[in-house]
Tab-separated table of C-alpha atoms and ligand atoms in Angstrom:
chain	number	residue	atom	x	y	z
V	7	MET	CA	-9.661	-75.228	-9.141
V	8	LYS	CA	-6.689	-77.464	-9.433
V	9	ILE	CA	-3.399	-76.068	-10.711
V	10	ALA	CA	-0.375	-78.159	-11.570
V	11	VAL	CA	2.709	-76.061	-10.881
V	12	LEU	CA	5.704	-77.040	-13.008
V	13	PRO	CA	8.592	-74.597	-12.473
V	14	GLY	CA	11.169	-76.512	-14.538
V	15	ASP	CA	14.729	-75.291	-15.008
V	16	GLY	CA	16.873	-72.169	-14.787
V	17	ILE	CA	14.941	-69.071	-13.786
V	18	GLY	CA	11.731	-71.165	-13.960
V	19	THR	CA	11.733	-71.880	-10.236
V	20	GLU	CA	12.263	-68.223	-9.269
V	21	ILE	CA	9.606	-66.717	-11.519
V	22	VAL	CA	6.969	-69.386	-10.834
V	23	ALA	CA	7.424	-68.835	-7.090
V	24	GLU	CA	6.430	-65.189	-7.603
V	25	ALA	CA	3.367	-66.104	-9.677
V	26	VAL	CA	2.293	-68.586	-6.988
V	27	LYS	CA	2.719	-65.835	-4.407
V	28	VAL	CA	0.486	-63.516	-6.450
V	29	LEU	CA	-2.192	-66.209	-6.851
V	30	GLY	CA	-2.061	-66.776	-3.110
V	31	ALA	CA	-2.775	-63.087	-2.503
V	32	LEU	CA	-6.146	-63.329	-4.278
V	33	ASP	CA	-9.221	-64.155	-2.268
V	34	LEU	CA	-9.644	-67.430	-4.142
V	35	ARG	CA	-9.036	-71.017	-3.154
V	36	PHE	CA	-6.734	-73.090	-5.326
V	37	GLU	CA	-5.433	-76.564	-4.977
V	38	MET	CA	-1.832	-76.290	-6.163
V	39	GLU	CA	0.493	-79.210	-6.581
V	40	GLN	CA	4.074	-78.918	-7.721
V	41	ALA	CA	6.128	-81.379	-9.792
V	42	LEU	CA	9.466	-81.584	-11.550
V	43	VAL	CA	9.743	-81.125	-15.305
V	44	GLY	CA	12.534	-80.684	-17.866
V	45	GLY	CA	16.165	-81.005	-16.841
V	46	ALA	CA	15.194	-81.002	-13.162
V	47	ALA	CA	12.986	-84.054	-13.748
V	48	TYR	CA	15.672	-85.735	-15.808
V	49	GLU	CA	18.144	-85.336	-12.945
V	50	ALA	CA	15.710	-86.785	-10.402
V	51	HIS	CA	13.817	-89.386	-12.432
V	52	GLY	CA	15.827	-89.942	-15.626
V	53	HIS	CA	13.094	-88.434	-17.831
V	54	PRO	CA	12.132	-84.802	-18.647
V	55	LEU	CA	8.396	-85.605	-18.437
V	56	PRO	CA	7.933	-88.352	-15.830
V	57	GLU	CA	4.641	-90.257	-15.840
V	58	SER	CA	3.686	-88.699	-12.470
V	59	THR	CA	4.185	-85.149	-13.781
V	60	LEU	CA	2.150	-85.869	-16.914
V	61	LYS	CA	-0.633	-87.373	-14.828
V	62	LEU	CA	-0.720	-84.357	-12.513
V	63	ALA	CA	-0.974	-82.061	-15.542
V	64	GLN	CA	-3.732	-84.133	-17.122
V	65	GLN	CA	-5.813	-84.106	-13.950
V	66	ALA	CA	-5.455	-80.362	-13.326
V	67	ASP	CA	-7.682	-77.611	-14.716
V	68	ALA	CA	-4.561	-75.687	-15.646
V	69	VAL	CA	-0.798	-75.966	-15.669
V	70	LEU	CA	1.411	-73.101	-14.555
V	71	PHE	CA	4.726	-73.694	-16.269
V	72	GLY	CA	8.068	-71.940	-15.834
V	73	ALA	CA	10.677	-72.848	-18.422
V	74	VAL	CA	12.824	-75.811	-19.380
V	75	GLY	CA	16.267	-76.299	-20.853
V	76	ASP	CA	19.935	-75.833	-20.214
V	77	TRP	CA	22.901	-76.092	-22.532
V	78	LYS	CA	24.301	-78.884	-20.409
V	79	TYR	CA	21.611	-81.226	-21.749
V	80	ASP	CA	22.318	-80.516	-25.432
V	81	LYS	CA	24.287	-83.726	-25.817
V	82	LEU	CA	21.539	-86.003	-24.496
V	83	GLU	CA	19.577	-88.070	-26.992
V	84	ARG	CA	16.577	-86.086	-28.227
V	85	ALA	CA	13.942	-88.044	-26.258
V	86	LEU	CA	15.619	-87.110	-22.969
V	87	ARG	CA	16.221	-83.418	-23.613
V	88	PRO	CA	14.286	-80.916	-21.474
V	89	GLU	CA	12.405	-79.500	-24.519
V	90	GLN	CA	10.674	-82.855	-24.893
V	91	ALA	CA	8.772	-82.096	-21.686
V	92	ILE	CA	6.964	-79.119	-23.173
V	93	LEU	CA	6.422	-80.861	-26.517
V	94	GLY	CA	5.086	-83.928	-24.681
V	95	LEU	CA	2.707	-81.857	-22.549
V	96	ARG	CA	1.385	-80.077	-25.649
V	97	LYS	CA	0.825	-83.364	-27.426
V	98	HIS	CA	-0.603	-85.395	-24.542
V	99	LEU	CA	-2.948	-82.635	-23.397
V	100	GLY	CA	-3.922	-81.726	-26.972
V	101	LEU	CA	-2.949	-78.065	-26.464
V	102	PHE	CA	-3.386	-77.057	-30.081
V	103	ALA	CA	-4.115	-73.345	-29.652
V	104	ASN	CA	-1.239	-71.186	-28.521
V	105	PHE	CA	-1.929	-67.526	-27.748
V	106	ARG	CA	1.072	-65.237	-27.747
V	107	PRO	CA	0.166	-61.610	-27.265
V	108	ALA	CA	2.802	-59.010	-28.106
V	109	ILE	CA	1.871	-55.874	-26.256
V	110	CYS	CA	4.044	-52.819	-25.988
V	111	TYR	CA	3.524	-51.323	-22.556
V	112	GLU	CA	3.379	-47.562	-22.557
V	113	GLN	CA	6.187	-47.224	-20.037
V	114	LEU	CA	8.445	-49.583	-21.985
V	115	THR	CA	8.093	-48.118	-25.459
V	116	HIS	CA	11.730	-47.045	-25.413
V	117	ALA	CA	12.965	-50.561	-24.612
V	118	SER	CA	12.120	-51.661	-28.166
V	119	SER	CA	14.857	-51.819	-30.769
V	120	LEU	CA	12.402	-50.224	-33.191
V	121	LYS	CA	11.590	-46.512	-33.273
V	122	PRO	CA	9.068	-45.674	-30.542
V	123	GLU	CA	6.470	-44.431	-33.036
V	124	LEU	CA	6.460	-47.832	-34.756
V	125	VAL	CA	5.648	-49.738	-31.566
V	126	ALA	CA	3.811	-47.304	-29.274
V	127	GLY	CA	0.467	-48.885	-28.463
V	128	LEU	CA	1.335	-52.131	-30.247
V	129	ASP	CA	-1.137	-54.895	-29.402
V	130	ILE	CA	-1.005	-57.948	-31.614
V	131	LEU	CA	-1.989	-61.513	-30.902
V	132	ILE	CA	-0.189	-64.408	-32.503
V	133	ILE	CA	-2.221	-67.590	-32.567
V	134	ARG	CA	0.123	-70.459	-33.264
V	135	GLU	CA	-1.072	-73.982	-34.039
V	136	LEU	CA	0.837	-76.065	-31.526
V	137	THR	CA	0.359	-79.795	-32.019
V	138	GLY	CA	0.872	-80.357	-35.737
V	139	ASP	CA	3.135	-79.344	-38.616
V	140	ILE	CA	6.758	-80.367	-39.042
V	141	TYR	CA	7.174	-80.445	-35.242
V	142	PHE	CA	5.221	-83.677	-34.935
V	143	GLY	CA	4.899	-84.972	-38.512
V	144	GLN	CA	5.944	-88.549	-39.166
V	145	PRO	CA	8.043	-90.014	-40.636
V	146	ARG	CA	11.211	-88.288	-39.580
V	147	GLY	CA	14.712	-89.453	-39.025
V	148	ARG	CA	17.955	-90.280	-40.744
V	149	ARG	CA	18.556	-92.585	-43.671
V	150	ALA	CA	20.574	-93.037	-46.834
V	151	SER	CA	19.261	-90.587	-49.439
V	152	PRO	CA	16.879	-92.650	-51.596
V	153	ASP	CA	17.221	-90.624	-54.820
V	154	GLY	CA	18.529	-87.454	-56.441
V	155	ALA	CA	22.033	-86.207	-56.997
V	156	PHE	CA	23.161	-87.372	-53.575
V	157	GLN	CA	21.581	-90.815	-53.635
V	158	GLY	CA	23.107	-93.039	-50.975
V	159	ALA	CA	24.509	-90.177	-48.924
V	160	PRO	CA	23.366	-89.889	-45.298
V	161	GLU	CA	20.457	-87.469	-44.925
V	162	ALA	CA	17.963	-86.302	-42.327
V	163	PHE	CA	14.292	-85.512	-42.954
V	164	ASP	CA	11.116	-84.304	-41.241
V	165	THR	CA	7.543	-84.255	-42.454
V	166	MET	CA	5.431	-81.110	-42.737
V	167	ARG	CA	1.730	-81.932	-42.633
V	168	TYR	CA	-1.644	-80.553	-41.619
V	169	SER	CA	-5.031	-82.243	-41.724
V	170	ARG	CA	-8.228	-80.336	-42.509
V	171	PRO	CA	-9.680	-80.585	-38.953
V	172	GLU	CA	-6.446	-79.271	-37.469
V	173	ILE	CA	-6.544	-76.204	-39.699
V	174	GLU	CA	-10.271	-75.677	-39.232
V	175	ARG	CA	-10.165	-75.630	-35.454
V	176	ILE	CA	-7.263	-73.184	-35.211
V	177	ALA	CA	-8.915	-70.954	-37.834
V	178	HIS	CA	-12.079	-70.851	-35.716
V	179	VAL	CA	-10.018	-69.911	-32.673
V	180	ALA	CA	-8.396	-67.060	-34.618
V	181	PHE	CA	-11.625	-65.653	-36.075
V	182	GLN	CA	-13.344	-65.817	-32.704
V	183	ALA	CA	-10.421	-64.079	-31.016
V	184	ALA	CA	-10.392	-61.384	-33.712
V	185	ARG	CA	-14.096	-60.730	-33.124
V	186	LYS	CA	-13.242	-59.609	-29.601
V	187	ARG	CA	-10.452	-57.313	-30.839
V	188	GLY	CA	-9.684	-55.497	-34.069
V	189	LYS	CA	-11.682	-57.887	-36.293
V	190	LYS	CA	-8.774	-58.646	-38.585
V	191	VAL	CA	-6.937	-61.940	-39.120
V	192	THR	CA	-3.702	-62.328	-41.048
V	193	SER	CA	-3.152	-65.952	-41.981
V	194	VAL	CA	0.537	-66.571	-42.539
V	195	ASP	CA	1.555	-69.313	-44.964
V	196	LYS	CA	4.063	-70.319	-47.609
V	197	ALA	CA	1.469	-71.292	-50.206
V	198	ASN	CA	3.738	-70.178	-53.034
V	199	VAL	CA	6.065	-73.097	-52.334
V	200	LEU	CA	4.552	-75.630	-49.932
V	201	GLU	CA	1.627	-77.989	-50.546
V	202	THR	CA	0.866	-78.045	-46.806
V	203	PHE	CA	0.412	-74.295	-46.731
V	204	GLN	CA	-1.596	-74.039	-49.943
V	205	PHE	CA	-4.009	-76.398	-48.181
V	206	TRP	CA	-3.780	-74.273	-45.039
V	207	LYS	CA	-4.711	-71.164	-47.036
V	208	ASP	CA	-7.628	-72.912	-48.767
V	209	VAL	CA	-9.097	-74.219	-45.509
V	210	VAL	CA	-8.692	-70.904	-43.655
V	211	THR	CA	-10.464	-69.175	-46.561
V	212	GLU	CA	-13.350	-71.662	-46.310
V	213	VAL	CA	-13.731	-71.205	-42.551
V	214	HIS	CA	-13.690	-67.446	-43.050
V	215	ALA	CA	-17.061	-67.673	-44.828
V	216	GLN	CA	-18.593	-68.181	-41.366
V	217	TYR	CA	-17.072	-64.913	-40.116
V	218	PRO	CA	-18.118	-62.187	-42.577
V	219	ASP	CA	-17.628	-59.552	-39.859
V	220	VAL	CA	-13.908	-60.341	-39.636
V	221	GLU	CA	-11.430	-59.244	-42.307
V	222	LEU	CA	-9.065	-61.961	-43.563
V	223	GLU	CA	-5.747	-61.323	-45.267
V	224	HIS	CA	-3.199	-63.908	-46.390
V	225	MET	CA	0.514	-63.242	-46.159
V	226	TYR	CA	3.586	-65.277	-47.028
V	227	VAL	CA	5.775	-65.923	-44.021
V	228	ASP	CA	8.842	-64.135	-45.407
V	229	ASN	CA	6.777	-61.021	-46.029
V	230	ALA	CA	5.177	-61.343	-42.583
V	231	ALA	CA	8.643	-61.382	-41.004
V	232	MET	CA	9.412	-58.183	-42.875
V	233	GLN	CA	6.089	-56.445	-42.152
V	234	LEU	CA	6.492	-57.197	-38.455
V	235	VAL	CA	9.517	-54.910	-38.303
V	236	LYS	CA	8.262	-52.440	-40.900
V	237	ALA	CA	4.723	-51.712	-39.722
V	238	PRO	CA	3.811	-54.047	-36.868
V	239	LYS	CA	0.747	-52.061	-35.848
V	240	LYS	CA	-0.996	-53.085	-39.091
V	241	PHE	CA	-1.514	-56.546	-37.598
V	242	ASP	CA	-4.298	-57.531	-35.246
V	243	VAL	CA	-4.510	-61.336	-35.002
V	244	ILE	CA	-1.936	-63.463	-36.806
V	245	VAL	CA	-2.760	-67.148	-37.234
V	246	THR	CA	-0.148	-69.580	-38.480
V	247	GLY	CA	1.322	-73.064	-38.242
V	248	ASN	CA	3.564	-74.445	-35.569
V	249	MET	CA	6.976	-73.671	-37.034
V	250	PHE	CA	6.210	-70.270	-38.553
V	251	GLY	CA	4.479	-69.371	-35.298
V	252	ASP	CA	7.544	-70.341	-33.299
V	253	ILE	CA	9.704	-67.986	-35.321
V	254	LEU	CA	7.311	-65.067	-35.751
V	255	SER	CA	6.300	-65.049	-32.090
V	256	ASP	CA	9.904	-64.528	-31.006
V	257	GLU	CA	10.227	-61.730	-33.530
V	258	ALA	CA	6.980	-60.117	-32.355
V	259	ALA	CA	7.998	-60.458	-28.714
V	260	MET	CA	11.209	-58.573	-29.369
V	261	LEU	CA	9.311	-55.671	-30.944
V	262	THR	CA	7.996	-54.885	-27.513
V	263	GLY	CA	11.544	-54.729	-26.176
V	264	SER	CA	10.645	-56.842	-23.215
V	265	ILE	CA	10.234	-60.555	-23.721
V	266	GLY	CA	10.277	-60.702	-19.916
V	267	MET	CA	6.798	-59.164	-19.973
V	268	LEU	CA	4.996	-61.511	-22.342
V	269	PRO	CA	2.734	-64.309	-21.172
V	270	SER	CA	1.320	-67.152	-23.224
V	271	ALA	CA	-1.510	-69.647	-23.087
V	272	SER	CA	-1.878	-73.018	-24.779
V	273	LEU	CA	-5.406	-74.420	-24.781
V	274	ASN	CA	-7.123	-77.613	-25.757
V	275	GLU	CA	-10.730	-78.151	-26.792
V	276	ARG	CA	-11.828	-78.465	-23.159
V	277	LYS	CA	-10.205	-75.131	-22.224
V	278	GLN	CA	-7.684	-76.921	-20.125
V	279	GLY	CA	-4.545	-74.880	-20.535
V	280	LEU	CA	-0.848	-74.575	-19.996
V	281	TYR	CA	0.375	-71.105	-19.085
V	282	GLU	CA	3.972	-70.049	-19.418
V	283	PRO	CA	6.085	-66.974	-20.033
V	284	SER	CA	7.134	-66.520	-23.653
V	285	HIS	CA	10.790	-66.461	-22.661
V	286	GLY	CA	13.047	-69.394	-21.877
V	287	SER	CA	14.957	-70.702	-18.869
V	288	ALA	CA	17.848	-68.189	-19.136
V	289	PRO	CA	20.439	-70.395	-17.392
V	290	ASP	CA	22.948	-67.515	-17.511
V	291	ILE	CA	20.997	-65.539	-14.904
V	292	ALA	CA	19.416	-68.436	-13.001
V	293	GLY	CA	19.674	-68.316	-9.206
V	294	LYS	CA	20.694	-64.657	-9.158
V	295	GLY	CA	17.293	-63.282	-8.233
V	296	VAL	CA	17.276	-60.827	-11.140
V	297	ALA	CA	14.841	-62.453	-13.591
V	298	ASN	CA	11.631	-60.632	-14.476
V	299	PRO	CA	8.649	-62.517	-13.005
V	300	LEU	CA	6.015	-60.382	-14.740
V	301	ALA	CA	5.549	-62.618	-17.808
V	302	THR	CA	4.778	-65.532	-15.489
V	303	ILE	CA	2.535	-63.418	-13.281
V	304	LEU	CA	0.667	-62.264	-16.410
V	305	SER	CA	0.473	-65.918	-17.536
V	306	ALA	CA	-1.258	-66.668	-14.243
V	307	ALA	CA	-3.737	-63.914	-15.123
V	308	MET	CA	-4.382	-65.552	-18.503
V	309	MET	CA	-4.913	-68.837	-16.646
V	310	LEU	CA	-7.569	-67.249	-14.446
V	311	ARG	CA	-9.324	-65.823	-17.500
V	312	PHE	CA	-9.166	-68.774	-19.926
V	313	SER	CA	-9.184	-71.933	-17.795
V	314	LEU	CA	-10.474	-70.999	-14.346
V	315	ASP	CA	-13.316	-68.666	-15.256
V	316	GLN	CA	-12.118	-65.854	-12.967
V	317	PRO	CA	-11.945	-62.831	-15.283
V	318	GLU	CA	-12.144	-60.287	-12.451
V	319	ALA	CA	-9.132	-61.801	-10.716
V	320	ALA	CA	-7.290	-61.737	-14.043
V	321	ASP	CA	-8.105	-58.044	-14.467
V	322	ARG	CA	-6.896	-57.345	-10.958
V	323	ILE	CA	-3.504	-58.934	-11.601
V	324	GLU	CA	-3.095	-57.096	-14.893
V	325	ARG	CA	-3.953	-53.815	-13.212
V	326	ALA	CA	-1.463	-54.522	-10.423
V	327	VAL	CA	1.258	-55.124	-13.022
V	328	GLN	CA	0.425	-51.835	-14.757
V	329	ASP	CA	0.642	-50.149	-11.349
V	330	VAL	CA	4.110	-51.434	-10.517
V	331	LEU	CA	5.330	-50.276	-13.923
V	332	ALA	CA	3.748	-46.877	-13.298
V	333	GLN	CA	5.574	-46.793	-9.938
V	334	GLY	CA	8.781	-47.067	-11.929
V	335	LEU	CA	9.824	-50.510	-10.709
V	336	ARG	CA	11.935	-52.423	-13.243
V	337	THR	CA	13.869	-55.664	-13.289
V	338	ALA	CA	17.233	-55.571	-15.074
V	339	ASP	CA	15.812	-56.592	-18.477
V	340	ILE	CA	13.525	-53.555	-18.664
V	341	PHE	CA	15.561	-51.113	-16.594
V	342	SER	CA	16.272	-47.652	-17.940
V	343	GLU	CA	17.622	-44.477	-16.414
V	344	GLY	CA	15.258	-42.773	-14.030
V	345	THR	CA	13.515	-45.990	-12.981
V	346	THR	CA	14.062	-48.156	-9.903
V	347	ARG	CA	15.855	-51.454	-10.376
V	348	VAL	CA	14.405	-54.347	-8.387
V	349	GLY	CA	14.986	-58.096	-8.176
V	350	THR	CA	12.632	-60.989	-8.855
V	351	LYS	CA	11.234	-61.208	-5.319
V	352	GLU	CA	10.824	-57.469	-4.864
V	353	MET	CA	8.885	-57.317	-8.119
V	354	GLY	CA	6.582	-60.125	-6.976
V	355	ASP	CA	6.135	-58.428	-3.601
V	356	ALA	CA	5.293	-55.140	-5.304
V	357	VAL	CA	2.553	-56.809	-7.378
V	358	VAL	CA	1.128	-58.398	-4.227
V	359	ALA	CA	1.190	-55.001	-2.477
V	360	ARG	CA	-0.727	-53.396	-5.358
V	361	LEU	CA	-3.274	-56.224	-5.272
V	362	LYS	CA	-3.838	-55.674	-1.586
V	363	ALA	CA	-4.118	-51.917	-2.140
V	364	GLN	CA	-6.980	-52.525	-4.587
V	365	GLY	CA	-8.959	-53.687	-1.539
F	415	IPM	C1	8.593	-72.172	-27.801
F	415	IPM	C2	9.917	-72.878	-27.710
F	415	IPM	C3	9.686	-74.368	-27.941
F	415	IPM	C4	9.154	-74.533	-29.344
F	415	IPM	C5	10.920	-75.251	-27.688
F	415	IPM	C6	11.468	-75.056	-26.290
F	415	IPM	C7	10.611	-76.696	-27.931
F	415	IPM	O1	10.820	-72.342	-28.617
F	415	IPM	O2	7.694	-72.498	-27.005
F	415	IPM	O3	8.449	-71.298	-28.658
F	415	IPM	O4	9.918	-74.612	-30.316
F	415	IPM	O5	7.933	-74.599	-29.505
F	416	MG	MG1	10.107	-70.602	-29.640
């Protein structure tokens, strides 16, 4: 089992170190190799996704990723910005299926900005298409406006597009995931305005014919944004395109009150995957030892389950995380009165201790 470890920037290095520690405490053998990515790689090699890092990722069974980005790179040309590393990895590895669970942990119900009764027991799964849509559509760029009222004026444009096979494969992923859960899929689109998403809706409806045991509902993205804060527990699996998924998954994460708890997985057709916390590089708290490593530790659990075929080890890690929460240990982001505040390392150590206690 070969794991490429790409900590990246900001808190990335601190939280990935804890996840590596947790993996090392399992009675499993991994070959782990670390490489620079994002701003850190730009500093050292002049590129956010150096050829050597990409190659390591391609040859691994799974990638454990921290986070990339820092405001100080905002002025760089787009191709050199840290975010290009994650976009490049998604594209080059064909990681089209992004799983973003939003789970409200019992002990953290009060951390949500919504009323506890709206989020208690929340367990939704956002499946975001990750290699298509306006994120990657060509052409894009700047030009003189070719027509309309502002003809000749400078303008910028991007292209929203989805091909039938791209929609079909993500729809299959969603229906199959729903089968193992609440058997309901909400496909989020903007079919009332966009050609791309009318097509999306049509294709998802066609694929649904193969899954009569799963309920399918269609929802416009603006309504979905509203329903997520009104009655989030009505959702089970949400499937949507790259851009809507980007936005809705942040919204869903916040419902749980603890983005520092949420893992994610991005898979290709060969089940090779990239695993990363749903949160970013948080440069404001980097190096202080206060970041919450649990989202990364839980991402490592997803890695064991989806790419490395070690479901028992994944269960063990998830149980250990539940245990440390039950013990009352909290990093600053999820701290509340009556609990014990710990730092990044202490949290990682506590998970390792619980793992060992499981025998
Ligand atoms: C995410 C992030 C990325 C995205 C950025 C860092 C490119 O927001 O993974 O959700 O937009 O996909
Ligand atoms: Mg995002």
